[in-house]
Amino acid sequence: GENVEQHPSTLSVQEGDSAVIKCTYSDSASNYFPWYKQELGKRPQLIIDIRSNVGEKKDQRIAVTLNKTAKHFSLHITETQPEDSAVYFCAASKPPGTASKLTFGTGTRLQVTL
Amino acid sequence: DAGITQSPRHKVTETGTPVTLRCHQTENHRYMYWYRQDPGHGLRLIHYSYGVKDTDKGEVSDGYSVSRSKTEDFLLTLESATSSQTSVYFCAINAGGPLVEQYFGPGTRLTVT
Protein backbone atom coordinates (compact mmCIF):
# COMPACT_ATOMS: atom_id res chain seq x y z
CA GLY A 1 0.00 0.00 0.00
CA GLU A 2 0.86 3.67 0.00
CA ASN A 3 3.49 4.99 2.41
CA VAL A 4 3.88 8.70 3.15
CA GLU A 5 6.90 10.05 4.97
CA GLN A 6 6.95 13.58 6.38
CA HIS A 7 9.85 15.74 7.56
CA PRO A 8 10.72 17.41 9.81
CA SER A 9 8.71 16.21 12.79
CA THR A 10 9.18 19.56 14.53
CA LEU A 11 9.99 22.97 13.10
CA SER A 12 10.56 26.24 14.91
CA VAL A 13 10.72 29.51 12.98
CA GLN A 14 10.66 33.16 13.90
CA GLU A 15 7.65 35.22 13.02
CA GLY A 16 7.96 36.52 9.49
CA ASP A 17 10.26 33.74 8.33
CA SER A 18 9.26 30.99 5.90
CA ALA A 19 8.54 27.38 6.80
CA VAL A 20 8.84 24.36 4.52
CA ILE A 21 7.49 20.88 5.24
CA LYS A 22 8.33 18.00 2.92
CA CYS A 23 6.60 14.71 2.17
CA THR A 24 7.42 11.75 -0.02
CA TYR A 25 5.03 9.05 -1.21
CA SER A 26 5.61 5.59 -2.55
CA ASP A 27 2.70 4.78 -4.89
CA SER A 28 3.03 6.39 -8.31
CA ALA A 29 -0.75 5.93 -8.81
CA SER A 30 -1.50 8.51 -6.11
CA ASN A 31 -2.77 11.71 -7.66
CA TYR A 32 -4.29 13.84 -4.90
CA PHE A 33 -2.23 15.45 -2.13
CA PRO A 34 -3.97 17.46 0.59
CA TRP A 35 -2.48 19.27 3.55
CA TYR A 36 -4.24 19.56 6.87
CA LYS A 37 -3.64 21.89 9.79
CA GLN A 38 -4.56 20.74 13.27
CA GLU A 39 -4.59 23.08 16.22
CA LEU A 40 -4.36 21.67 19.72
CA GLY A 41 -7.52 19.79 20.64
CA LYS A 42 -9.19 20.51 17.32
CA ARG A 43 -10.04 18.56 14.19
CA PRO A 44 -7.72 18.48 11.17
CA GLN A 45 -8.68 21.24 8.74
CA LEU A 46 -7.97 21.08 5.02
CA ILE A 47 -5.84 24.10 4.10
CA ILE A 48 -4.68 23.39 0.57
CA ASP A 49 -4.48 20.51 -1.86
CA ILE A 50 -2.93 19.69 -5.19
CA ARG A 51 -3.67 17.24 -7.93
CA SER A 52 -1.05 15.47 -9.99
CA ASN A 53 -1.81 17.42 -13.15
CA VAL A 54 -0.56 20.59 -11.42
CA GLY A 55 2.99 21.38 -10.29
CA GLU A 56 2.26 24.23 -7.90
CA LYS A 57 -0.69 25.86 -6.20
CA LYS A 58 -0.81 29.00 -4.08
CA ASP A 59 -3.35 30.44 -1.68
CA GLN A 60 -2.20 33.69 -0.10
CA ARG A 61 0.75 32.81 2.17
CA ILE A 62 0.51 29.08 1.56
CA ALA A 63 1.80 27.17 -1.44
CA VAL A 64 2.21 23.52 -2.30
CA THR A 65 4.57 22.08 -4.89
CA LEU A 66 4.52 18.61 -6.39
CA ASN A 67 7.28 16.68 -8.15
CA LYS A 68 5.68 13.55 -9.59
CA THR A 69 8.93 12.16 -10.93
CA ALA A 70 10.60 12.26 -7.52
CA LYS A 71 7.32 11.47 -5.74
CA HIS A 72 7.55 14.30 -3.28
CA PHE A 73 5.49 17.33 -2.41
CA SER A 74 6.05 20.25 -0.09
CA LEU A 75 4.13 22.86 1.87
CA HIS A 76 5.52 26.38 1.94
CA ILE A 77 4.30 29.00 4.39
CA THR A 78 5.65 32.51 3.92
CA GLU A 79 5.60 35.41 6.38
CA THR A 80 4.73 33.10 9.24
CA GLN A 81 2.51 34.36 12.04
CA PRO A 82 1.91 33.01 15.56
CA GLU A 83 -1.48 31.66 14.44
CA ASP A 84 0.33 29.37 12.01
CA SER A 85 1.57 27.38 15.01
CA ALA A 86 -0.06 23.96 14.74
CA VAL A 87 0.56 20.41 13.57
CA TYR A 88 0.52 19.98 9.80
CA PHE A 89 -0.22 16.69 8.06
CA CYS A 90 0.36 15.76 4.46
CA ALA A 91 -1.57 12.95 2.80
CA ALA A 92 -1.83 11.10 -0.48
CA SER A 93 -4.76 9.46 -2.23
CA LYS A 94 -5.45 7.52 -5.40
CA PRO A 95 -8.08 8.52 -7.94
CA PRO A 96 -11.81 8.45 -7.21
CA GLY A 97 -13.20 4.96 -7.61
CA THR A 98 -10.82 3.76 -4.93
CA ALA A 99 -12.89 5.43 -2.18
CA SER A 100 -10.33 8.24 -2.02
CA LYS A 101 -8.62 6.69 0.96
CA LEU A 102 -6.03 9.01 2.41
CA THR A 103 -2.67 7.86 3.72
CA PHE A 104 -1.24 10.43 6.11
CA GLY A 105 2.25 11.44 7.08
CA THR A 106 3.11 11.47 10.76
CA GLY A 107 2.83 15.24 11.12
CA THR A 108 5.04 18.29 11.63
CA ARG A 109 4.67 20.45 14.71
CA LEU A 110 5.31 24.03 13.61
CA GLN A 111 6.05 26.63 16.25
CA VAL A 112 6.24 30.27 15.25
CA THR A 113 8.09 32.31 17.85
CA LEU A 114 7.88 36.06 18.35
CA ASP B 1 -17.64 22.50 9.82
CA ALA B 2 -19.08 20.41 6.99
CA GLY B 3 -22.08 19.15 8.98
CA ILE B 4 -20.31 16.34 10.82
CA THR B 5 -20.89 15.48 14.46
CA GLN B 6 -19.47 12.73 16.62
CA SER B 7 -20.81 11.27 19.83
CA PRO B 8 -19.78 10.92 22.51
CA ARG B 9 -16.99 13.49 22.50
CA HIS B 10 -15.27 11.93 25.48
CA LYS B 11 -15.54 8.46 26.96
CA VAL B 12 -13.76 6.48 29.63
CA THR B 13 -14.39 2.77 29.68
CA GLU B 14 -12.93 -0.35 31.18
CA THR B 15 -10.97 -3.06 29.42
CA GLY B 16 -13.23 -5.74 27.99
CA THR B 17 -16.35 -3.62 27.63
CA PRO B 18 -18.00 -2.92 24.26
CA VAL B 19 -17.97 0.65 22.99
CA THR B 20 -19.80 2.26 20.08
CA LEU B 21 -18.88 5.62 18.61
CA ARG B 22 -21.25 7.43 16.29
CA CYS B 23 -20.57 9.70 13.35
CA HIS B 24 -23.47 11.69 11.91
CA GLN B 25 -23.41 13.83 8.77
CA THR B 26 -25.97 16.15 7.25
CA GLU B 27 -24.21 16.52 3.86
CA ASN B 28 -25.62 13.37 2.23
CA HIS B 29 -22.05 12.42 1.28
CA ARG B 30 -21.37 8.95 -0.04
CA TYR B 31 -18.08 8.18 1.66
CA MET B 32 -17.44 8.04 5.40
CA TYR B 33 -14.26 7.09 7.23
CA TRP B 34 -13.04 6.30 10.73
CA TYR B 35 -9.47 7.21 11.69
CA ARG B 36 -7.55 6.96 14.91
CA GLN B 37 -4.91 9.48 15.88
CA ASP B 38 -1.99 8.59 18.10
CA PRO B 39 1.24 10.48 18.84
CA GLY B 40 3.93 9.62 16.32
CA HIS B 41 1.50 7.86 13.98
CA GLY B 42 -0.54 10.62 12.45
CA LEU B 43 -3.99 9.57 11.33
CA ARG B 44 -4.57 5.94 10.44
CA LEU B 45 -7.61 4.59 8.63
CA ILE B 46 -9.62 2.00 10.56
CA HIS B 47 -12.62 1.36 8.29
CA TYR B 48 -14.48 3.23 5.61
CA SER B 49 -17.86 3.10 3.90
CA TYR B 50 -18.71 3.76 0.28
CA GLY B 51 -22.47 3.52 0.70
CA VAL B 52 -25.25 2.17 2.89
CA LYS B 53 -24.25 -1.30 4.07
CA ASP B 54 -21.01 -1.09 2.03
CA THR B 55 -17.90 -1.02 4.19
CA ASP B 56 -14.29 -2.10 3.96
CA LYS B 57 -11.21 -2.36 6.13
CA GLY B 58 -8.44 0.17 6.48
CA GLU B 59 -4.89 -0.33 7.67
CA VAL B 60 -5.66 -0.79 11.41
CA SER B 61 -9.01 -2.62 11.44
CA ASP B 62 -8.25 -5.40 13.93
CA GLY B 63 -10.51 -5.16 16.99
CA TYR B 64 -12.97 -2.80 15.29
CA SER B 65 -16.20 -3.27 13.37
CA VAL B 66 -18.44 -0.76 11.61
CA SER B 67 -21.96 -0.45 10.36
CA ARG B 68 -23.79 1.96 8.11
CA SER B 69 -27.55 1.42 7.92
CA LYS B 70 -28.32 5.00 6.84
CA THR B 71 -26.44 7.45 4.66
CA GLU B 72 -26.04 9.88 7.54
CA ASP B 73 -24.73 7.52 10.24
CA PHE B 74 -21.52 5.52 10.47
CA LEU B 75 -20.93 3.56 13.67
CA LEU B 76 -17.60 2.28 14.97
CA THR B 77 -17.71 -0.54 17.52
CA LEU B 78 -14.97 -1.85 19.73
CA GLU B 79 -16.29 -5.29 20.62
CA SER B 80 -14.04 -5.68 23.66
CA ALA B 81 -12.03 -2.56 24.37
CA THR B 82 -8.31 -2.85 25.14
CA SER B 83 -5.86 -0.27 26.49
CA SER B 84 -4.18 -0.14 23.07
CA GLN B 85 -7.40 1.33 21.70
CA THR B 86 -7.04 4.43 23.86
CA SER B 87 -6.89 7.12 21.21
CA VAL B 88 -8.63 10.03 19.57
CA TYR B 89 -11.06 8.85 16.91
CA PHE B 90 -12.00 11.04 13.98
CA CYS B 91 -14.75 10.53 11.47
CA ALA B 92 -14.41 12.04 8.00
CA ILE B 93 -16.63 12.37 4.96
CA ASN B 94 -16.33 13.16 1.29
CA ALA B 95 -18.80 13.51 -1.52
CA GLY B 96 -17.12 11.07 -3.87
CA GLY B 97 -16.70 11.33 -7.61
CA PRO B 98 -14.30 14.09 -8.60
CA LEU B 99 -14.75 15.80 -5.23
CA VAL B 100 -12.10 14.06 -3.20
CA GLU B 101 -11.74 16.52 -0.34
CA GLN B 102 -12.22 14.92 3.06
CA TYR B 103 -13.65 16.84 5.98
CA PHE B 104 -13.29 15.75 9.56
CA GLY B 105 -15.61 15.61 12.54
CA PRO B 106 -14.64 17.06 15.94
CA GLY B 107 -13.23 13.81 17.29
CA THR B 108 -13.92 11.47 20.20
CA ARG B 109 -11.35 11.00 22.92
CA LEU B 110 -11.58 7.42 24.19
CA THR B 111 -9.71 6.20 27.24
CA VAL B 112 -9.67 2.50 28.07
CA THR B 113 -8.58 1.81 31.65
PDB file of N, CA, C and O in Angstrom, chain A residues 32 36 38 42-46 49 51 89 96 99-102 104-106, chain B residues 1 31 33 35 37 40 42-43 45 48 90 94 97 100-102 104-106:
ATOM      1  N   TYR A  32      -3.661  12.753  -5.649  1.00  0.00           N
ATOM      2  CA  TYR A  32      -4.286  13.835  -4.899  1.00  0.00           C
ATOM      3  C   TYR A  32      -3.538  13.980  -3.589  1.00  0.00           C
ATOM      4  O   TYR A  32      -3.329  12.987  -2.877  1.00  0.00           O
ATOM      5  N   TYR A  36      -3.334  19.223   5.789  1.00  0.00           N
ATOM      6  CA  TYR A  36      -4.244  19.561   6.870  1.00  0.00           C
ATOM      7  C   TYR A  36      -3.483  20.260   7.985  1.00  0.00           C
ATOM      8  O   TYR A  36      -2.330  19.937   8.272  1.00  0.00           O
ATOM      9  N   GLN A  38      -3.824  21.132  12.081  1.00  0.00           N
ATOM     10  CA  GLN A  38      -4.558  20.737  13.268  1.00  0.00           C
ATOM     11  C   GLN A  38      -4.052  21.530  14.469  1.00  0.00           C
ATOM     12  O   GLN A  38      -2.903  21.372  14.891  1.00  0.00           O
ATOM     13  N   LYS A  42      -8.192  20.285  18.372  1.00  0.00           N
ATOM     14  CA  LYS A  42      -9.193  20.513  17.320  1.00  0.00           C
ATOM     15  C   LYS A  42      -9.114  19.430  16.234  1.00  0.00           C
ATOM     16  O   LYS A  42      -8.229  18.582  16.249  1.00  0.00           O
ATOM     17  N   ARG A  43     -10.036  19.497  15.311  1.00  0.00           N
ATOM     18  CA  ARG A  43     -10.040  18.558  14.188  1.00  0.00           C
ATOM     19  C   ARG A  43      -9.043  18.994  13.127  1.00  0.00           C
ATOM     20  O   ARG A  43      -8.729  20.181  13.019  1.00  0.00           O
ATOM     21  N   PRO A  44      -8.531  18.069  12.315  1.00  0.00           N
ATOM     22  CA  PRO A  44      -7.716  18.479  11.166  1.00  0.00           C
ATOM     23  C   PRO A  44      -8.573  19.288  10.189  1.00  0.00           C
ATOM     24  O   PRO A  44      -9.704  18.918   9.894  1.00  0.00           O
ATOM     25  N   GLN A  45      -7.991  20.371   9.689  1.00  0.00           N
ATOM     26  CA  GLN A  45      -8.679  21.239   8.742  1.00  0.00           C
ATOM     27  C   GLN A  45      -7.903  21.265   7.433  1.00  0.00           C
ATOM     28  O   GLN A  45      -6.691  21.517   7.437  1.00  0.00           O
ATOM     29  N   LEU A  46      -8.594  21.025   6.336  1.00  0.00           N
ATOM     30  CA  LEU A  46      -7.968  21.081   5.018  1.00  0.00           C
ATOM     31  C   LEU A  46      -7.572  22.523   4.709  1.00  0.00           C
ATOM     32  O   LEU A  46      -8.412  23.424   4.771  1.00  0.00           O
ATOM     33  N   ASP A  49      -4.702  21.810  -1.251  1.00  0.00           N
ATOM     34  CA  ASP A  49      -4.483  20.508  -1.855  1.00  0.00           C
ATOM     35  C   ASP A  49      -3.986  20.697  -3.285  1.00  0.00           C
ATOM     36  O   ASP A  49      -4.064  21.785  -3.848  1.00  0.00           O
ATOM     37  N   ARG A  51      -3.484  18.438  -7.143  1.00  0.00           N
ATOM     38  CA  ARG A  51      -3.674  17.240  -7.928  1.00  0.00           C
ATOM     39  C   ARG A  51      -2.491  17.038  -8.857  1.00  0.00           C
ATOM     40  O   ARG A  51      -1.766  17.984  -9.162  1.00  0.00           O
ATOM     41  N   PHE A  89      -0.274  18.039   8.617  1.00  0.00           N
ATOM     42  CA  PHE A  89      -0.216  16.691   8.065  1.00  0.00           C
ATOM     43  C   PHE A  89      -0.324  16.745   6.555  1.00  0.00           C
ATOM     44  O   PHE A  89      -1.180  17.439   6.013  1.00  0.00           O
ATOM     45  N   PRO A  96     -10.460   8.867  -7.582  1.00  0.00           N
ATOM     46  CA  PRO A  96     -11.813   8.448  -7.214  1.00  0.00           C
ATOM     47  C   PRO A  96     -12.126   7.100  -7.833  1.00  0.00           C
ATOM     48  O   PRO A  96     -11.633   6.761  -8.895  1.00  0.00           O
ATOM     49  N   ALA A  99     -12.351   4.906  -3.441  1.00  0.00           N
ATOM     50  CA  ALA A  99     -12.886   5.427  -2.182  1.00  0.00           C
ATOM     51  C   ALA A  99     -12.050   6.567  -1.626  1.00  0.00           C
ATOM     52  O   ALA A  99     -12.211   6.938  -0.476  1.00  0.00           O
ATOM     53  N   SER A 100     -11.110   7.074  -2.431  1.00  0.00           N
ATOM     54  CA  SER A 100     -10.329   8.238  -2.022  1.00  0.00           C
ATOM     55  C   SER A 100      -9.739   8.083  -0.636  1.00  0.00           C
ATOM     56  O   SER A 100      -9.755   9.008   0.175  1.00  0.00           O
ATOM     57  N   LYS A 101      -9.236   6.918  -0.334  1.00  0.00           N
ATOM     58  CA  LYS A 101      -8.622   6.688   0.963  1.00  0.00           C
ATOM     59  C   LYS A 101      -7.338   7.482   1.077  1.00  0.00           C
ATOM     60  O   LYS A 101      -6.488   7.418   0.199  1.00  0.00           O
ATOM     61  N   LEU A 102      -7.224   8.217   2.176  1.00  0.00           N
ATOM     62  CA  LEU A 102      -6.031   9.013   2.408  1.00  0.00           C
ATOM     63  C   LEU A 102      -5.032   8.245   3.260  1.00  0.00           C
ATOM     64  O   LEU A 102      -5.414   7.606   4.238  1.00  0.00           O
ATOM     65  N   PHE A 104      -1.804   9.224   5.517  1.00  0.00           N
ATOM     66  CA  PHE A 104      -1.243  10.433   6.107  1.00  0.00           C
ATOM     67  C   PHE A 104       0.228  10.265   6.483  1.00  0.00           C
ATOM     68  O   PHE A 104       0.671   9.161   6.825  1.00  0.00           O
ATOM     69  N   GLY A 105       0.946  11.376   6.442  1.00  0.00           N
ATOM     70  CA  GLY A 105       2.250  11.441   7.077  1.00  0.00           C
ATOM     71  C   GLY A 105       2.074  11.545   8.581  1.00  0.00           C
ATOM     72  O   GLY A 105       0.945  11.676   9.084  1.00  0.00           O
ATOM     73  N   THR A 106       3.175  11.504   9.307  1.00  0.00           N
ATOM     74  CA  THR A 106       3.113  11.470  10.765  1.00  0.00           C
ATOM     75  C   THR A 106       3.034  12.854  11.403  1.00  0.00           C
ATOM     76  O   THR A 106       2.952  12.956  12.622  1.00  0.00           O
TER      77      THR A 106
ATOM     78  N   ASP B   1     -18.592  23.610   9.817  1.00  0.00           N
ATOM     79  CA  ASP B   1     -17.641  22.504   9.820  1.00  0.00           C
ATOM     80  C   ASP B   1     -18.212  21.279   9.120  1.00  0.00           C
ATOM     81  O   ASP B   1     -18.244  20.175   9.657  1.00  0.00           O
ATOM     82  N   TYR B  31     -19.162   8.864   0.969  1.00  0.00           N
ATOM     83  CA  TYR B  31     -18.080   8.179   1.665  1.00  0.00           C
ATOM     84  C   TYR B  31     -17.938   8.670   3.101  1.00  0.00           C
ATOM     85  O   TYR B  31     -17.983   9.873   3.371  1.00  0.00           O
ATOM     86  N   TYR B  33     -15.505   7.730   6.795  1.00  0.00           N
ATOM     87  CA  TYR B  33     -14.257   7.089   7.230  1.00  0.00           C
ATOM     88  C   TYR B  33     -14.122   7.201   8.748  1.00  0.00           C
ATOM     89  O   TYR B  33     -14.556   8.184   9.345  1.00  0.00           O
ATOM     90  N   TYR B  35     -10.912   7.183  11.467  1.00  0.00           N
ATOM     91  CA  TYR B  35      -9.469   7.213  11.686  1.00  0.00           C
ATOM     92  C   TYR B  35      -9.212   7.208  13.195  1.00  0.00           C
ATOM     93  O   TYR B  35     -10.026   7.673  13.980  1.00  0.00           O
ATOM     94  N   GLN B  37      -6.081   8.620  15.856  1.00  0.00           N
ATOM     95  CA  GLN B  37      -4.905   9.475  15.880  1.00  0.00           C
ATOM     96  C   GLN B  37      -4.122   9.230  17.153  1.00  0.00           C
ATOM     97  O   GLN B  37      -4.662   9.374  18.257  1.00  0.00           O
ATOM     98  N   GLY B  40       2.899  10.296  17.102  1.00  0.00           N
ATOM     99  CA  GLY B  40       3.926   9.618  16.318  1.00  0.00           C
ATOM    100  C   GLY B  40       3.415   8.797  15.156  1.00  0.00           C
ATOM    101  O   GLY B  40       4.198   8.268  14.366  1.00  0.00           O
ATOM    102  N   GLY B  42       0.365   9.873  13.308  1.00  0.00           N
ATOM    103  CA  GLY B  42      -0.536  10.617  12.450  1.00  0.00           C
ATOM    104  C   GLY B  42      -1.945  10.064  12.534  1.00  0.00           C
ATOM    105  O   GLY B  42      -2.396   9.596  13.587  1.00  0.00           O
ATOM    106  N   LEU B  43      -2.625  10.084  11.419  1.00  0.00           N
ATOM    107  CA  LEU B  43      -3.995   9.571  11.330  1.00  0.00           C
ATOM    108  C   LEU B  43      -3.960   8.272  10.542  1.00  0.00           C
ATOM    109  O   LEU B  43      -3.424   8.229   9.426  1.00  0.00           O
ATOM    110  N   LEU B  45      -6.258   4.985   9.020  1.00  0.00           N
ATOM    111  CA  LEU B  45      -7.605   4.587   8.628  1.00  0.00           C
ATOM    112  C   LEU B  45      -7.981   3.249   9.260  1.00  0.00           C
ATOM    113  O   LEU B  45      -7.250   2.257   9.140  1.00  0.00           O
ATOM    114  N   TYR B  48     -13.784   2.205   6.368  1.00  0.00           N
ATOM    115  CA  TYR B  48     -14.480   3.226   5.608  1.00  0.00           C
ATOM    116  C   TYR B  48     -15.735   2.638   4.979  1.00  0.00           C
ATOM    117  O   TYR B  48     -15.907   1.411   4.922  1.00  0.00           O
ATOM    118  N   PHE B  90     -11.404  10.043  14.853  1.00  0.00           N
ATOM    119  CA  PHE B  90     -12.000  11.039  13.975  1.00  0.00           C
ATOM    120  C   PHE B  90     -12.795  10.352  12.872  1.00  0.00           C
ATOM    121  O   PHE B  90     -12.347   9.376  12.266  1.00  0.00           O
ATOM    122  N   ASN B  94     -16.476  12.413   2.531  1.00  0.00           N
ATOM    123  CA  ASN B  94     -16.327  13.156   1.293  1.00  0.00           C
ATOM    124  C   ASN B  94     -17.430  12.774   0.324  1.00  0.00           C
ATOM    125  O   ASN B  94     -18.093  11.744   0.467  1.00  0.00           O
ATOM    126  N   GLY B  97     -16.852  10.848  -6.254  1.00  0.00           N
ATOM    127  CA  GLY B  97     -16.701  11.333  -7.615  1.00  0.00           C
ATOM    128  C   GLY B  97     -15.451  12.162  -7.731  1.00  0.00           C
ATOM    129  O   GLY B  97     -14.431  11.840  -7.127  1.00  0.00           O
ATOM    130  N   VAL B 100     -12.798  14.995  -4.067  1.00  0.00           N
ATOM    131  CA  VAL B 100     -12.095  14.059  -3.200  1.00  0.00           C
ATOM    132  C   VAL B 100     -11.762  14.640  -1.839  1.00  0.00           C
ATOM    133  O   VAL B 100     -11.172  13.972  -1.015  1.00  0.00           O
ATOM    134  N   GLU B 101     -12.109  15.901  -1.608  1.00  0.00           N
ATOM    135  CA  GLU B 101     -11.743  16.519  -0.340  1.00  0.00           C
ATOM    136  C   GLU B 101     -12.439  15.808   0.812  1.00  0.00           C
ATOM    137  O   GLU B 101     -13.636  15.535   0.758  1.00  0.00           O
ATOM    138  N   GLN B 102     -11.658  15.520   1.857  1.00  0.00           N
ATOM    139  CA  GLN B 102     -12.218  14.917   3.063  1.00  0.00           C
ATOM    140  C   GLN B 102     -12.305  15.959   4.163  1.00  0.00           C
ATOM    141  O   GLN B 102     -11.388  16.748   4.353  1.00  0.00           O
ATOM    142  N   PHE B 104     -13.303  16.514   8.325  1.00  0.00           N
ATOM    143  CA  PHE B 104     -13.288  15.752   9.564  1.00  0.00           C
ATOM    144  C   PHE B 104     -14.314  16.235  10.576  1.00  0.00           C
ATOM    145  O   PHE B 104     -14.641  17.423  10.640  1.00  0.00           O
ATOM    146  N   GLY B 105     -14.782  15.276  11.386  1.00  0.00           N
ATOM    147  CA  GLY B 105     -15.605  15.606  12.536  1.00  0.00           C
ATOM    148  C   GLY B 105     -14.745  16.104  13.676  1.00  0.00           C
ATOM    149  O   GLY B 105     -13.519  16.136  13.575  1.00  0.00           O
ATOM    150  N   PRO B 106     -15.379  16.454  14.818  1.00  0.00           N
ATOM    151  CA  PRO B 106     -14.643  17.062  15.935  1.00  0.00           C
ATOM    152  C   PRO B 106     -13.826  16.081  16.754  1.00  0.00           C
ATOM    153  O   PRO B 106     -13.001  16.508  17.562  1.00  0.00           O
TER     154      PRO B 106
END
